[in-house]
Coordinates of C-alpha atoms (C1' of nucleotides) in Angstrom, one line a residue:
Chain A
M1 CA -24.5 5.0 -29.2
P2 CA -21.0 3.4 -28.7
Q3 CA -18.6 4.0 -31.5
P4 CA -15.1 4.0 -32.3
S5 CA -14.5 7.3 -31.7
D6 CA -15.2 6.5 -27.6
F7 CA -11.7 4.9 -27.3
S8 CA -8.9 7.1 -28.1
F9 CA -5.1 7.5 -27.8
T10 CA -2.9 10.5 -27.3
L11 CA 0.3 10.9 -27.8
G12 CA 2.6 12.1 -24.9
T13 CA 6.6 12.6 -24.9
R14 CA 8.3 11.1 -27.7
L15 CA 11.7 9.1 -27.0
E16 CA 14.6 10.7 -28.9
G17 CA 16.3 8.4 -31.2
A18 CA 13.8 5.6 -31.2
H19 CA 9.9 4.7 -31.6
G20 CA 9.3 5.1 -28.0
R21 CA 6.7 7.6 -26.5
T22 CA 4.5 8.1 -23.6
G23 CA 0.7 8.5 -24.0
T24 CA -2.9 8.2 -22.6
I25 CA -5.4 5.6 -23.8
H26 CA -8.9 6.9 -23.1
T27 CA -11.7 4.1 -22.4
P28 CA -15.1 4.1 -21.1
H29 CA -13.6 2.9 -17.9
G30 CA -11.0 5.5 -17.2
D31 CA -7.8 6.4 -18.8
I32 CA -4.3 4.4 -19.1
Q33 CA -1.0 6.3 -19.0
T34 CA 1.4 4.8 -21.1
P35 CA 3.5 2.7 -20.9
A36 CA 2.0 0.8 -18.7
Y37 CA 2.1 -2.8 -17.3
T38 CA -1.5 -4.6 -16.6
P39 CA -1.5 -7.6 -14.5
V40 CA -3.2 -10.8 -15.9
G41 CA -6.6 -11.7 -14.4
T42 CA -7.0 -15.0 -16.7
K43 CA -10.3 -16.1 -15.0
A44 CA -11.6 -12.5 -13.8
T45 CA -9.1 -12.5 -10.9
V46 CA -5.7 -11.7 -10.9
K47 CA -4.9 -14.8 -8.8
A48 CA -4.8 -14.4 -5.0
V49 CA -4.9 -10.9 -5.0
L50 CA -7.7 -8.7 -4.2
P51 CA -8.8 -6.1 -6.8
E52 CA -8.7 -3.3 -4.5
V53 CA -5.1 -4.1 -3.5
V54 CA -4.3 -4.5 -7.6
K55 CA -5.8 -1.0 -7.5
D56 CA -3.6 0.5 -4.6
L57 CA -0.6 -0.7 -6.3
G58 CA -0.9 1.1 -9.2
A59 CA -2.3 -1.3 -11.8
Q60 CA -4.3 0.6 -14.4
A61 CA -6.0 -1.8 -16.3
V62 CA -6.2 -5.8 -16.0
L63 CA -6.3 -8.4 -18.5
S64 CA -8.7 -11.6 -18.5
N65 CA -9.1 -14.5 -21.3
A66 CA -12.1 -15.3 -23.5
Y67 CA -11.2 -19.1 -23.8
H68 CA -11.3 -19.5 -19.9
L69 CA -14.2 -17.4 -19.0
Y70 CA -16.1 -19.1 -22.0
L71 CA -15.5 -22.5 -20.5
Q72 CA -15.8 -21.1 -17.0
P73 CA -18.5 -19.5 -16.0
G74 CA -19.8 -18.9 -19.4
P75 CA -20.0 -15.4 -21.3
E76 CA -23.5 -15.1 -20.6
L77 CA -22.9 -14.9 -17.0
L78 CA -20.4 -11.9 -17.2
D79 CA -22.7 -10.0 -19.3
L80 CA -25.6 -10.2 -17.2
H81 CA -23.4 -8.8 -14.1
G82 CA -22.6 -5.8 -16.8
G83 CA -19.6 -7.1 -17.9
L84 CA -16.0 -8.2 -16.9
G85 CA -15.1 -5.3 -14.7
K86 CA -18.5 -5.5 -12.3
F87 CA -18.1 -9.2 -12.5
M88 CA -14.7 -9.1 -10.6
N89 CA -15.2 -5.8 -8.8
W90 CA -12.4 -3.9 -10.9
D91 CA -13.7 -0.5 -11.7
G92 CA -10.8 0.3 -14.1
P93 CA -10.1 -0.5 -17.8
T94 CA -10.6 -4.1 -18.9
F95 CA -8.7 -6.2 -21.8
T96 CA -9.2 -9.6 -22.9
D97 CA -7.2 -11.9 -25.1
S98 CA -8.9 -13.6 -27.6
G99 CA -8.1 -17.1 -27.0
G100 CA -5.0 -17.2 -29.4
F101 CA -2.7 -18.1 -26.9
Q102 CA -4.6 -21.1 -26.3
V103 CA -4.0 -22.3 -30.0
M104 CA -0.7 -22.6 -28.9
S105 CA -0.6 -23.3 -25.4
L106 CA -3.1 -26.1 -25.4
G107 CA -2.1 -27.0 -29.4
S108 CA 1.1 -26.5 -30.9
G109 CA 2.9 -25.4 -27.4
F110 CA 2.7 -29.0 -26.8
K111 CA 4.5 -29.9 -30.2
K112 CA 7.2 -28.0 -28.5
V113 CA 7.6 -30.2 -25.4
I114 CA 7.7 -33.3 -28.0
D115 CA 10.4 -31.6 -30.2
M116 CA 12.7 -31.1 -27.5
T117 CA 13.2 -34.6 -27.2
G118 CA 14.3 -34.7 -30.6
P119 CA 18.0 -35.4 -31.9
E120 CA 19.1 -31.5 -30.8
A121 CA 18.0 -32.0 -27.3
Q122 CA 18.3 -35.7 -26.7
G123 CA 19.4 -36.2 -23.0
K124 CA 18.4 -32.8 -22.0
V125 CA 14.8 -33.2 -21.0
G126 CA 14.6 -36.8 -19.7
S127 CA 11.5 -36.5 -18.1
D128 CA 9.6 -35.4 -21.7
D129 CA 9.3 -38.8 -22.9
A130 CA 7.5 -39.9 -20.0
V131 CA 5.1 -36.9 -20.2
A132 CA 4.6 -36.7 -23.8
P133 CA 2.8 -40.0 -24.9
G134 CA 0.2 -39.8 -22.0
K135 CA -0.7 -35.9 -23.3
E136 CA -2.7 -35.5 -26.2
R137 CA -3.3 -31.7 -27.9
L138 CA -6.1 -29.9 -26.6
A139 CA -6.3 -27.7 -29.6
N140 CA -6.4 -28.2 -33.4
V141 CA -6.1 -25.8 -36.2
D142 CA -7.8 -25.7 -39.5
D143 CA -8.3 -22.4 -41.4
D144 CA -12.0 -21.9 -40.2
G145 CA -10.8 -21.7 -36.5
V146 CA -9.4 -24.2 -33.6
W147 CA -11.1 -27.1 -31.9
F148 CA -10.5 -26.9 -28.5
T149 CA -10.8 -30.1 -26.0
S150 CA -11.8 -28.4 -22.9
H151 CA -9.0 -29.0 -20.3
I152 CA -12.0 -28.9 -17.8
N153 CA -14.4 -31.6 -19.0
G154 CA -13.2 -32.8 -22.3
D155 CA -15.9 -31.1 -24.0
R156 CA -15.5 -30.1 -27.9
H157 CA -15.4 -26.2 -28.7
Q158 CA -14.7 -24.7 -31.9
F159 CA -13.4 -21.2 -31.5
T160 CA -13.6 -19.1 -34.6
P161 CA -13.1 -15.3 -35.1
E162 CA -17.0 -14.8 -34.8
V163 CA -17.2 -17.2 -31.8
S164 CA -14.4 -15.3 -30.0
M165 CA -15.6 -11.6 -30.9
R166 CA -19.1 -12.9 -29.4
I167 CA -17.5 -14.1 -26.4
Q168 CA -15.3 -11.0 -25.8
H169 CA -18.2 -8.8 -26.3
Q170 CA -20.3 -10.5 -23.9
I171 CA -17.5 -10.2 -21.7
G172 CA -17.4 -6.5 -22.2
A173 CA -13.7 -5.7 -21.7
D174 CA -12.7 -2.2 -22.8
V175 CA -10.0 -3.5 -25.4
M176 CA -10.4 -6.8 -27.0
M177 CA -7.8 -8.6 -29.2
A178 CA -8.7 -10.2 -32.6
F179 CA -8.5 -13.9 -32.9
D180 CA -5.3 -15.1 -33.8
E181 CA -3.0 -18.0 -33.9
L182 CA 0.2 -17.9 -32.0
T183 CA 2.6 -20.0 -33.4
T184 CA 6.1 -21.0 -31.2
L185 CA 9.5 -20.4 -32.3
H186 CA 10.1 -24.5 -33.6
N187 CA 7.6 -23.7 -36.4
S188 CA 9.4 -23.8 -39.9
R189 CA 9.3 -20.8 -42.0
G190 CA 6.7 -22.3 -44.2
Y191 CA 4.3 -22.7 -41.4
Q192 CA 4.7 -19.2 -40.2
V193 CA 3.9 -18.1 -43.8
E194 CA 0.7 -20.2 -43.8
S195 CA -0.2 -19.3 -40.1
L196 CA 0.2 -15.4 -40.7
E197 CA -2.0 -15.6 -43.7
R198 CA -4.7 -17.5 -41.8
T199 CA -4.4 -14.8 -39.0
R200 CA -4.9 -12.3 -41.6
R201 CA -7.8 -13.7 -42.6
W202 CA -9.1 -14.4 -39.1
A203 CA -8.5 -10.6 -38.3
Q204 CA -10.4 -9.3 -41.2
R205 CA -13.3 -11.7 -39.7
S206 CA -12.8 -10.5 -36.4
L207 CA -13.0 -7.0 -37.3
D208 CA -16.4 -7.4 -39.4
A209 CA -17.9 -9.8 -36.2
H210 CA -16.8 -6.8 -34.3
A211 CA -18.4 -3.8 -36.3
Q212 CA -21.7 -6.1 -36.5
L213 CA -21.4 -6.8 -32.8
T214 CA -21.1 -3.2 -31.7
E215 CA -24.2 -2.3 -33.9
E216 CA -26.3 -5.2 -32.2
R217 CA -25.0 -4.3 -28.7
Q218 CA -25.5 -0.8 -28.6
H219 CA -26.7 -0.2 -24.8
R220 CA -22.9 -1.1 -23.9
P221 CA -20.3 1.1 -24.0
Y222 CA -17.8 0.8 -26.7
Q223 CA -15.2 -2.0 -26.7
A224 CA -12.0 -1.6 -28.7
L225 CA -10.7 -4.1 -30.8
Y226 CA -7.0 -4.6 -31.5
G227 CA -5.6 -6.4 -34.5
V228 CA -2.9 -8.7 -33.4
I229 CA 0.2 -9.1 -35.4
Q230 CA 2.1 -12.2 -35.9
G231 CA 5.1 -13.0 -38.3
A232 CA 7.6 -14.6 -35.8
Q233 CA 11.0 -13.5 -36.0
Y234 CA 10.7 -12.4 -39.8
E235 CA 11.1 -9.1 -40.7
D236 CA 9.4 -9.5 -44.1
L237 CA 6.2 -11.1 -42.4
R238 CA 6.0 -9.1 -39.4
R239 CA 6.1 -5.7 -42.0
K240 CA 3.7 -7.3 -44.0
A241 CA 1.3 -8.3 -41.0
C242 CA 1.6 -4.8 -39.8
R243 CA 0.6 -3.2 -43.4
D244 CA -2.5 -5.4 -43.7
L245 CA -3.9 -4.8 -40.0
R246 CA -3.3 -1.4 -40.6
D247 CA -5.3 -1.1 -43.9
M248 CA -8.0 -3.5 -42.7
R249 CA -11.1 -1.7 -42.5
A250 CA -15.1 -2.7 -41.4
E251 CA -18.4 -0.7 -41.5
F252 CA -19.6 0.5 -38.1
D253 CA -23.4 1.8 -39.0
G254 CA -22.1 3.2 -42.1
V255 CA -18.9 4.5 -41.3
E256 CA -15.6 2.7 -42.2
A257 CA -13.3 1.8 -39.3
G258 CA -10.2 0.0 -38.8
F259 CA -8.5 -1.5 -35.8
D260 CA -8.4 0.8 -32.2
G261 CA -5.0 -0.4 -31.6
Y262 CA -2.5 -3.5 -32.3
G263 CA -1.6 -6.5 -30.1
L264 CA 2.3 -7.6 -30.7
G265 CA 2.0 -11.3 -30.3
G266 CA 4.2 -14.4 -30.7
A267 CA 7.0 -16.2 -29.0
F268 CA 10.0 -13.8 -28.9
E269 CA 13.7 -14.3 -28.2
K270 CA 15.0 -11.7 -26.0
E271 CA 17.9 -10.4 -28.2
N272 CA 15.5 -9.5 -31.3
L273 CA 12.5 -8.3 -29.1
G274 CA 13.3 -4.6 -29.5
T275 CA 13.9 -5.0 -33.2
I276 CA 10.9 -6.6 -34.1
V277 CA 8.6 -4.3 -32.0
G278 CA 10.7 -1.4 -34.1
W279 CA 9.8 -2.7 -37.4
C280 CA 6.1 -2.9 -36.1
A281 CA 6.4 0.7 -35.0
E282 CA 7.6 1.8 -38.3
E283 CA 4.7 0.4 -40.2
L284 CA 1.9 0.6 -37.8
P285 CA 0.2 4.1 -37.6
E286 CA 1.6 6.5 -34.4
D287 CA -2.0 7.7 -33.2
K288 CA -2.9 4.0 -32.1
P289 CA -1.8 2.1 -29.0
R290 CA 0.4 -1.1 -29.3
H291 CA 0.0 -3.8 -26.7
L292 CA 3.0 -6.1 -26.3
L293 CA 1.3 -9.4 -25.7
G294 CA 2.8 -11.3 -22.5
I295 CA 6.0 -9.5 -21.9
S296 CA 7.1 -8.1 -18.5
E297 CA 10.7 -9.4 -17.5
P298 CA 12.8 -5.9 -16.9
D299 CA 14.8 -6.1 -20.1
D300 CA 11.9 -6.8 -22.3
L301 CA 10.2 -3.8 -21.1
F302 CA 13.0 -1.7 -21.6
A303 CA 13.5 -2.9 -25.0
A304 CA 10.1 -2.8 -26.0
I305 CA 9.3 0.5 -24.7
E306 CA 12.2 1.9 -26.3
A307 CA 10.8 0.2 -29.6
G308 CA 7.5 1.7 -29.2
A309 CA 5.1 -0.6 -27.4
D310 CA 2.8 0.9 -25.0
T311 CA 1.1 -1.5 -22.7
F312 CA 1.8 -4.8 -21.5
D313 CA 0.5 -7.8 -19.6
A314 CA 2.3 -11.2 -18.4
V315 CA 1.7 -13.4 -15.8
S316 CA 4.9 -13.8 -14.8
P317 CA 4.7 -11.5 -11.6
T318 CA 1.9 -13.5 -10.3
R319 CA 3.1 -16.9 -11.2
V320 CA 6.7 -16.1 -10.2
G321 CA 5.5 -15.3 -7.2
R322 CA 2.9 -17.9 -6.6
T323 CA 5.8 -20.1 -7.2
G324 CA 7.9 -18.5 -4.5
A325 CA 10.3 -16.1 -6.2
F326 CA 10.5 -12.5 -6.0
Y327 CA 11.9 -9.6 -8.2
T328 CA 14.4 -7.1 -6.9
D329 CA 16.6 -4.3 -8.5
S330 CA 19.3 -7.0 -8.5
G331 CA 17.3 -9.5 -9.9
R332 CA 14.7 -12.0 -9.5
I333 CA 15.3 -14.5 -6.4
N334 CA 13.9 -17.5 -5.2
L335 CA 12.7 -16.7 -1.6
P336 CA 12.6 -20.7 -0.5
R337 CA 16.8 -20.7 -0.6
A338 CA 18.0 -21.5 2.7
E339 CA 19.8 -18.6 3.2
F340 CA 16.6 -16.5 3.9
T341 CA 15.6 -18.8 7.0
S342 CA 16.3 -15.8 9.3
D343 CA 16.4 -12.6 7.2
L344 CA 14.5 -10.4 8.8
S345 CA 14.8 -7.8 5.8
P346 CA 11.8 -7.1 3.6
L347 CA 12.0 -8.4 0.1
Q348 CA 13.9 -5.7 -1.4
D349 CA 15.1 -2.3 0.8
G350 CA 13.1 0.5 0.1
C351 CA 10.2 -0.8 -1.8
D352 CA 6.7 0.9 -1.2
C353 CA 4.7 -2.3 -1.6
Y354 CA 2.3 -3.8 1.0
T355 CA 4.4 -6.3 1.4
C356 CA 7.7 -5.0 2.2
Q357 CA 6.2 -2.2 4.3
N358 CA 5.1 -5.3 6.6
Y359 CA 6.6 -8.5 6.3
S360 CA 10.2 -10.0 6.2
K361 CA 11.6 -12.6 3.7
A362 CA 12.1 -15.1 7.0
Y363 CA 8.2 -14.7 7.7
I364 CA 7.2 -15.1 3.8
R365 CA 9.8 -17.8 3.3
H366 CA 8.1 -19.5 6.3
L367 CA 4.5 -19.2 4.6
I368 CA 5.9 -21.1 1.8
K369 CA 7.6 -23.6 3.4
A370 CA 4.6 -24.2 5.6
D371 CA 2.2 -24.5 2.3
E372 CA 0.0 -21.4 3.6
I373 CA -1.4 -19.7 0.7
L374 CA -0.7 -16.2 1.8
S375 CA 2.8 -16.6 0.5
G376 CA 1.2 -16.7 -3.0
T377 CA -0.6 -13.0 -2.2
L378 CA 2.4 -11.8 -0.7
L379 CA 4.7 -12.2 -3.3
S380 CA 2.3 -11.7 -6.2
I381 CA 1.5 -8.0 -4.5
H382 CA 5.4 -7.3 -4.4
N383 CA 5.8 -8.8 -7.8
L384 CA 3.0 -6.6 -9.2
R385 CA 4.0 -3.2 -7.6
F386 CA 7.7 -4.0 -8.7
T387 CA 6.7 -4.4 -12.2
V388 CA 4.2 -1.6 -12.2
R389 CA 6.3 0.7 -10.8
L390 CA 9.5 -0.1 -13.2
V391 CA 6.9 0.9 -16.1
D392 CA 5.9 3.9 -14.5
D393 CA 9.6 5.0 -13.7
I394 CA 10.3 4.2 -17.4
R395 CA 7.4 6.3 -18.5
Q396 CA 8.5 9.1 -16.1
S397 CA 12.2 8.7 -17.6
I398 CA 11.0 9.5 -21.1
I399 CA 9.0 12.5 -19.7
D400 CA 12.3 13.6 -17.9
G401 CA 14.5 13.1 -21.0
D402 CA 16.8 10.4 -19.2
F403 CA 15.4 7.0 -20.5
Y404 CA 18.8 5.8 -21.5
E405 CA 20.7 6.6 -18.3
F406 CA 17.9 5.0 -16.5
K407 CA 17.9 2.0 -18.6
D408 CA 21.4 1.4 -18.2
Q409 CA 21.7 1.7 -14.6
M410 CA 18.6 -0.6 -14.1
L411 CA 19.5 -3.2 -16.0
G412 CA 23.3 -3.0 -15.3
R413 CA 22.2 -3.8 -11.8
Y414 CA 19.5 -6.1 -12.3
Y415 CA 21.3 -8.6 -14.8
A416 CA 24.8 -8.4 -12.6
K417 CA 23.4 -11.4 -10.6
Q418 CA 27.0 -13.1 -10.8
N419 CA 28.1 -10.4 -8.6
R420 CA 25.2 -10.7 -6.0
P421 CA 26.3 -12.2 -2.7
V422 CA 24.6 -15.3 -2.4
Chain B
rG1 C1' 7.5 -66.3 31.7
rG2 C1' 5.7 -68.7 26.5
rC3 C1' 4.4 -68.0 21.4
rA4 C1' 4.2 -65.2 16.9
rG5 C1' 6.0 -60.7 14.3
rA6 C1' 9.1 -56.7 13.4
rU7 C1' 14.3 -53.7 13.0
rU8 C1' 16.4 -50.8 5.3
rA9 C1' 19.4 -44.2 4.4
rC10 C1' 16.6 -37.4 8.3
rC11 C1' 11.5 -39.8 8.5
rC12 C1' 7.8 -43.5 6.5
rA13 C1' 8.3 -47.3 3.4
rA14 C1' 9.3 -51.1 -1.0
rG15 C1' 12.4 -55.0 -1.6
rC16 C1' 12.5 -61.7 0.1
rG17 C1' 19.9 -64.9 -3.1
rG18 C1' 22.9 -61.6 -8.2
rC19 C1' 19.9 -56.6 -12.6
rC20 C1' 20.8 -53.0 -5.0
rA21 C1' 23.8 -47.5 -3.2
rA22 C1' 18.8 -49.7 -2.8
rC23 C1' 11.5 -48.5 -6.1
rG24 C1' 8.0 -44.9 -4.1
rG25 C1' 6.4 -40.7 -0.6
rG26 C1' 7.3 -37.0 3.1
rG27 C1' 11.4 -34.0 4.5
rG28 C1' 16.0 -31.2 2.9
rC29 C1' 18.9 -28.7 -1.0
rU30 C1' 18.6 -26.2 -6.1
rG31 C1' 16.8 -24.7 -10.5
rA32 C1' 12.7 -22.9 -14.1
rC33 C1' 8.6 -19.8 -15.0
rU34 C1' 6.7 -13.8 -20.2
rG35 C1' -1.4 -12.9 -23.8
rU36 C1' -1.8 -19.2 -16.8
rA37 C1' -4.3 -26.9 -18.3
rA38 C1' 1.0 -23.7 -13.2
rA39 C1' -0.5 -22.5 -4.9
rU40 C1' 3.0 -25.5 -10.6
rC41 C1' 7.2 -28.2 -12.9
rA42 C1' 12.2 -30.3 -13.0
rG43 C1' 16.8 -32.3 -11.2
rC44 C1' 19.9 -33.7 -6.6
rU45 C1' 19.4 -35.9 -1.6
rG46 C1' 25.4 -42.4 1.6
rG47 C1' 31.2 -40.7 0.7
rC48 C1' 34.9 -39.6 -2.9
rA49 C1' 36.2 -39.2 -7.3
rU50 C1' 36.4 -37.4 -14.9
rU51 C1' 33.7 -43.5 -16.7
rG52 C1' 34.7 -45.6 -11.5
rC53 C1' 36.0 -46.5 -6.5
rC54 C1' 34.7 -47.1 -1.5
rU55 C1' 31.4 -47.7 3.1
rU56 C1' 25.8 -49.3 4.1
rC57 C1' 19.9 -52.2 5.0
rA58 C1' 19.8 -53.1 14.3
rC59 C1' 24.6 -56.0 16.2
rU60 C1' 27.8 -60.6 15.8
rG61 C1' 29.0 -64.8 13.6
rG62 C1' 27.7 -68.4 9.6
rU63 C1' 26.3 -70.7 4.6
rU64 C1' 27.1 -69.5 -0.7
rC65 C1' 31.0 -67.8 -6.2
rG66 C1' 27.8 -64.1 -4.5
rA67 C1' 23.4 -61.7 1.0
rA68 C1' 19.4 -56.0 2.9
rU69 C1' 17.5 -60.9 1.3
rC70 C1' 19.3 -67.5 4.2
rC71 C1' 20.8 -69.9 9.0
rA72 C1' 22.4 -69.0 14.4
rG73 C1' 23.2 -65.9 18.7
rU74 C1' 22.5 -60.9 20.8
rA75 C1' 19.9 -56.4 21.5
rU76 C1' 15.4 -53.4 20.9
rC77 C1' 10.2 -52.8 19.9
rU78 C1' 5.2 -55.0 19.0
rG79 C1' 1.1 -58.2 19.2
rC80 C1' -1.4 -62.6 22.0
rC81 C1' -1.1 -65.9 25.8
rA82 C1' -0.1 -66.6 31.2

RNA sequence: GGCAGAUUACCCAAGCGGCCAACGGGGGCUGACUGUAAAUCAGCUGGCAUUGCCUUCACUGGUUCGAAUCCAGUAUCUGCCA
């Protein structure tokens, strides 16, 4: 019978002088050495990359999205396949996001665009006027849940914590996220307070629904549930959110249990990302994993790992790759630039990825210019490998005791863009 | 040989007397992208300069206060008729 104890976290090496640590997450589909970056495969595919390649480049897990898979092809089909992993031919651990991100990206995230045309930013984003009136919000929040208008066919769907949990159970990922509301940096403190209270109630409902579904679906391996912490940039709200979720309990077959881990959510400003993660690390239990949602830029990874985050997902490596840019130790670079027209060198000298082992900048640039889809594949592979390797190296530096030296060296080079020959 | 119609910036193409350095594509250049409505999106693309100025719409000449737009001639191209 599946039970919360089927999922666990073992602490490894602690980072001196901070909350950072290494560890191992044990899931029914294998272990994850942390810290770890997990590629995003929203619709049960890491866009443009074969799952075997994702595995070969060192990714330990992938994260998909409940909202997108609910709309298409429907969670029943994944259940029929025996879960997300079997469905997409990924035999390692899997995560799903709850659909909480879409509350923002299809709802208030749109408001952000409108806000930018306001007095403060007037004249800076001329196109928003043209775009804004024609678009409508595709997500509307109330206390019970969120009404989504499908971007695929316009159908209306209500997402509630219970709906999200049912869908995530059907999808069958090893780690699920509680249904939350993601706010933006543009929301007022008043709205953040209101939203956080809603997210707290949704977390309890998610946990209750999860306990019930775990009982109902005993033929499946145990699926872990992370509570998602919001609270924007406010210390009191973040700390309260952590304590609330830390103490939350539900009854699993007569046994009380809480969340199996925690998702750190919200829109972050780079300057205070580490600080916010640090507040959370102080409040959250040390023996539960902490997943920072949607973050993967090198400086953010260092800051968040140092402050105590264990796993990360973000679309950046794949999206940036599909849209023509690549990561290097010296910063992110747009490959379509004319200077690379006949550059026969790999994206990054010394990179061990499949792309760099076999292709030149000039070739991949040609693919982009010629509109060939292989460019997206090759750049995604490189960017994923870059990010996975960076986090692996950070993990090793914690074990070796030279995290801070590695951080200074890496970030010094990465952000010294102005010194880069162009 | 006759008749008709074309000629616009790198390419295609709108414009048919002033609001035109000239719509829109393509191409080119640059930038953005962090729980993916994203193989997407944005800006620039005659020259020079801080509002502005200068040289352009095949060429030459005219009409007009004012022409890419009207007239005449020239060149080239395309149809149709011999």
